[in-house]
Coordinates of C-alpha atoms (C1' of nucleotides) in Angstrom, one line a residue:
Chain A
X1381 CA 99.8 -20.2 -67.6
X1382 CA 98.6 -23.4 -65.9
X1383 CA 95.1 -24.6 -66.6
X1384 CA 93.0 -25.1 -63.5
X1385 CA 93.1 -28.8 -62.5
X1386 CA 90.0 -31.1 -62.6
X1387 CA 90.1 -31.2 -58.8
X1388 CA 89.1 -27.5 -58.8
X1389 CA 85.9 -28.2 -60.8
X1390 CA 85.0 -31.5 -59.2
X1391 CA 84.3 -30.2 -55.7
X1392 CA 80.8 -30.3 -54.4
X1393 CA 80.1 -26.7 -53.5
X1394 CA 79.2 -25.0 -56.8
X1395 CA 78.5 -21.7 -55.0
X1396 CA 82.0 -21.6 -53.6
X1397 CA 83.4 -22.5 -57.1
X1398 CA 81.4 -19.6 -58.7
X1399 CA 82.9 -17.3 -56.1
X1400 CA 86.4 -18.5 -56.6
X1401 CA 86.2 -18.2 -60.4
X1402 CA 86.1 -14.4 -60.1
X1403 CA 89.5 -13.1 -61.1
X1404 CA 90.5 -16.3 -63.0
X1405 CA 91.1 -16.0 -66.8
X1406 CA 88.9 -17.6 -69.4
X1407 CA 90.9 -18.4 -72.6
X1408 CA 89.8 -19.6 -76.0
X1409 CA 92.0 -20.8 -78.9
X1410 CA 89.5 -20.8 -81.7
X1411 CA 90.5 -20.5 -85.4
X1412 CA 94.1 -20.2 -84.4
X1413 CA 93.4 -17.1 -82.4
X1414 CA 94.0 -16.7 -78.7
X1415 CA 91.6 -14.6 -76.8
X1416 CA 91.0 -14.2 -73.1
X1417 CA 89.5 -12.2 -70.3
X1418 CA 89.4 -11.9 -66.6
X1419 CA 86.2 -13.4 -65.1
X1420 CA 84.3 -10.6 -63.4
X1421 CA 80.8 -12.1 -62.9
X1422 CA 79.4 -15.6 -62.5
X1423 CA 76.3 -17.4 -61.4
X1424 CA 76.0 -20.8 -59.7
X1425 CA 73.4 -23.4 -60.7
X1426 CA 72.6 -26.6 -58.8
X1427 CA 70.4 -29.4 -59.8
X1428 CA 68.7 -29.2 -56.5
X1429 CA 67.0 -25.8 -57.2
X1430 CA 64.5 -24.6 -59.8
X1431 CA 66.8 -22.2 -61.5
X1432 CA 68.9 -25.0 -63.0
X1433 CA 68.3 -26.5 -66.4
X1434 CA 68.9 -29.9 -64.8
X1435 CA 66.4 -29.5 -62.0
X1436 CA 63.9 -31.9 -63.6
X1437 CA 66.4 -34.4 -64.8
X1438 CA 68.4 -35.1 -67.9
X1439 CA 67.3 -33.9 -71.4
X1440 CA 69.0 -33.7 -74.8
X1441 CA 70.1 -30.1 -74.1
X1442 CA 71.5 -30.5 -70.5
X1443 CA 73.1 -33.9 -70.7
X1444 CA 76.7 -32.6 -70.6
X1445 CA 75.8 -31.1 -67.2
X1446 CA 75.7 -34.6 -65.8
X1447 CA 79.2 -35.3 -66.9
X1448 CA 82.2 -34.9 -64.6
X1449 CA 83.3 -31.4 -63.5
X1450 CA 85.7 -29.6 -65.8
X1451 CA 83.9 -29.5 -69.1
X1452 CA 82.1 -26.7 -71.0
X1453 CA 78.3 -26.5 -71.2
X1454 CA 77.3 -24.2 -74.1
X1455 CA 73.7 -23.7 -75.2
X1456 CA 71.7 -21.3 -77.3
X1457 CA 69.4 -18.9 -75.5
X1458 CA 66.5 -16.9 -77.1
X1459 CA 67.6 -18.3 -80.5
X1460 CA 70.4 -15.8 -80.6
X1461 CA 72.9 -15.9 -77.7
X1462 CA 75.3 -18.6 -76.7
X1463 CA 75.8 -19.1 -73.0
X1464 CA 79.1 -20.5 -71.6
X1465 CA 79.0 -22.6 -68.4
X1466 CA 81.5 -24.6 -66.5
X1467 CA 80.3 -27.9 -65.4
X1468 CA 81.2 -28.8 -61.8
X1469 CA 80.9 -31.6 -59.2
X1470 CA 81.2 -35.3 -59.9
X1471 CA 79.7 -37.3 -62.7
X1472 CA 75.9 -37.5 -62.2
X1473 CA 75.7 -34.3 -60.2
X1474 CA 74.5 -31.6 -62.7
X1475 CA 75.9 -28.4 -61.3
X1476 CA 77.4 -25.5 -63.4
X1477 CA 78.7 -22.0 -63.2
X1478 CA 77.5 -19.5 -65.9
X1479 CA 80.2 -17.0 -66.9
X1480 CA 78.5 -13.7 -67.2
X1481 CA 81.2 -11.0 -67.7
X1482 CA 84.9 -10.6 -68.4
X1483 CA 87.5 -7.9 -68.5
X1484 CA 89.1 -8.2 -71.9
X1485 CA 92.8 -9.3 -71.7
X1486 CA 94.3 -10.9 -74.8
X1487 CA 93.3 -10.6 -78.5
X1488 CA 91.2 -7.5 -77.9
X1489 CA 91.3 -6.4 -81.6
X1490 CA 90.1 -9.8 -82.7
X1491 CA 87.3 -9.8 -80.0
X1492 CA 86.1 -6.4 -81.3
X1493 CA 86.0 -7.8 -84.8
X1494 CA 84.0 -10.9 -83.8
X1495 CA 81.5 -8.9 -81.8
X1496 CA 81.3 -6.2 -84.5
X1497 CA 81.8 -3.7 -81.7
X1498 CA 83.2 -0.2 -81.9
X1499 CA 85.4 -0.4 -78.8
X1500 CA 86.5 -2.3 -75.8
X1501 CA 83.8 -0.7 -73.7
X1502 CA 81.1 -3.2 -72.7
X1503 CA 82.6 -5.7 -75.2
X1504 CA 82.2 -8.7 -72.8
X1505 CA 79.8 -7.3 -70.2
X1506 CA 77.2 -10.0 -70.5
X1507 CA 76.9 -13.8 -71.1
X1508 CA 75.8 -13.5 -74.7
X1509 CA 78.4 -10.9 -75.6
X1510 CA 81.4 -12.6 -74.1
X1511 CA 80.8 -15.8 -76.1
X1512 CA 80.6 -13.8 -79.3
X1513 CA 83.8 -12.0 -78.5
X1514 CA 85.7 -15.2 -77.6
X1515 CA 84.3 -17.2 -80.5
X1516 CA 82.5 -19.7 -78.2
X1517 CA 80.1 -21.7 -80.2
X1518 CA 78.1 -24.9 -79.6
X1519 CA 80.9 -27.0 -81.0
X1520 CA 82.6 -26.4 -77.7
X1521 CA 79.7 -28.0 -75.8
X1522 CA 81.0 -30.9 -73.8
X1523 CA 84.6 -30.1 -74.4
X1524 CA 87.2 -30.5 -71.6
X1525 CA 88.6 -27.4 -70.0
X1526 CA 91.9 -29.2 -70.0
X1527 CA 92.0 -29.4 -73.8
X1528 CA 93.5 -27.0 -76.4
X1529 CA 90.4 -25.0 -77.4
X1530 CA 89.0 -23.5 -74.2
X1531 CA 90.3 -23.4 -70.6
X1532 CA 90.6 -21.4 -67.4
X1533 CA 93.8 -20.3 -65.8
X1534 CA 94.8 -18.8 -62.5
X1535 CA 96.5 -15.6 -63.6
X1536 CA 93.9 -12.9 -63.4
X1537 CA 93.9 -10.5 -60.6
X1538 CA 94.3 -11.1 -56.9
X1539 CA 90.8 -10.9 -55.4
X1540 CA 89.9 -10.7 -51.8
X1541 CA 86.4 -11.6 -50.6
X1542 CA 85.4 -8.1 -49.7
X1543 CA 85.9 -7.1 -53.3
X1544 CA 83.1 -9.5 -54.4
X1545 CA 79.4 -8.8 -54.1
X1546 CA 76.7 -11.4 -54.2
X1547 CA 73.1 -10.9 -55.4
X1548 CA 70.2 -12.8 -56.9
X1549 CA 70.6 -14.4 -60.3
X1550 CA 69.4 -12.7 -63.5
X1551 CA 66.5 -13.7 -65.7
X1552 CA 65.2 -16.7 -63.9
X1553 CA 61.8 -15.5 -62.6
X1554 CA 60.4 -19.0 -63.5
X1555 CA 62.4 -20.4 -60.5
X1556 CA 60.1 -19.0 -57.9
X1557 CA 61.7 -18.5 -54.5
X1558 CA 64.9 -20.0 -55.7
X1559 CA 65.3 -16.9 -57.9
X1560 CA 66.1 -15.1 -54.6
X1561 CA 69.2 -17.2 -53.8
X1562 CA 72.2 -14.8 -53.8
X1563 CA 74.2 -17.0 -56.2
X1564 CA 75.4 -14.3 -58.5
X1565 CA 78.9 -13.0 -57.9
X1566 CA 80.5 -9.9 -59.3
X1567 CA 83.5 -7.8 -58.8
X1568 CA 82.6 -4.7 -56.8
X1569 CA 82.1 -1.5 -58.7
X1570 CA 83.5 -2.9 -61.9
X1571 CA 82.8 -1.3 -65.3
X1572 CA 83.1 -4.8 -66.9
X1573 CA 80.1 -6.5 -65.3
X1574 CA 76.6 -6.8 -66.9
X1575 CA 73.9 -4.2 -66.3
Chain B
dT802 C1' 59.1 -1.6 -72.3
dA803 C1' 59.0 -4.4 -76.5
dC804 C1' 60.6 -8.0 -79.4
dG805 C1' 63.8 -10.8 -82.4
dT806 C1' 65.1 -15.6 -83.0
dG807 C1' 65.4 -20.7 -83.2
dA808 C1' 66.3 -24.8 -80.4
dT809 C1' 64.2 -27.4 -77.0
dC810 C1' 60.7 -29.7 -74.3
dA811 C1' 56.3 -31.4 -72.8
dC812 C1' 52.3 -32.6 -74.8
dG813 C1' 49.8 -36.6 -76.8
Chain C
dG754 C1' 53.8 -32.6 -85.2
dT755 C1' 52.9 -28.3 -82.5
dG756 C1' 53.1 -24.4 -79.4
dA757 C1' 55.0 -22.2 -75.4
dT758 C1' 59.0 -20.9 -73.5
dC759 C1' 63.6 -19.0 -72.8
dA760 C1' 70.2 -18.3 -67.5
dC761 C1' 69.9 -12.0 -73.6
dG762 C1' 70.8 -7.6 -76.0
dT763 C1' 69.4 -3.6 -78.2
dA764 C1' 66.8 0.1 -79.3
dA765 C1' 63.5 3.6 -77.8

DNA sequence: TACGTGATCACG
DNA sequence: GTGATCACGTAA
């Protein structure tokens, strides 16, 4: 029930944080509706590599990434999908973790309604799908993860390191050789991860 | 494999 | 202003 403390997010190693977020619970409280899911897949982004939105410096879109660790970075992708990221590191260091997949936990009926899905299967198995199911919109961009609308808590499943697999990140061919970094983490053999 | 969809960014 | 681009999802 306890929200992760700022100290969790403000550490320097974004790759380690992405790994540790597997098994934690992402919760939203939007329109007086509580919905949540266990984080099953993440990706780390660091302002020192080409895959990151902040690689070339601050812009109107990515400026919340330069804030202190522990806030949400939500942006629109391909004109359709909203992407939910957790900003990490200290103020001025623009690192973030993309949340890519969840195992639905609380408010499943409401999540199915929001996503106009037929069932729980693959309801939150992708970064654009989970934001729809949890009601995450751009109004949450820049919001603190210690606030009352969106947060992460430490009551998912117990995860050991050998249950997590790492692989290259998805959809960032433009990053050249940085696209090969094994900075995507997912729960091994899970039906809840993206394809 | 193809493409919808609209904000964003680098131009100048 | 304008045009290329894009951390996806679906359908075929």
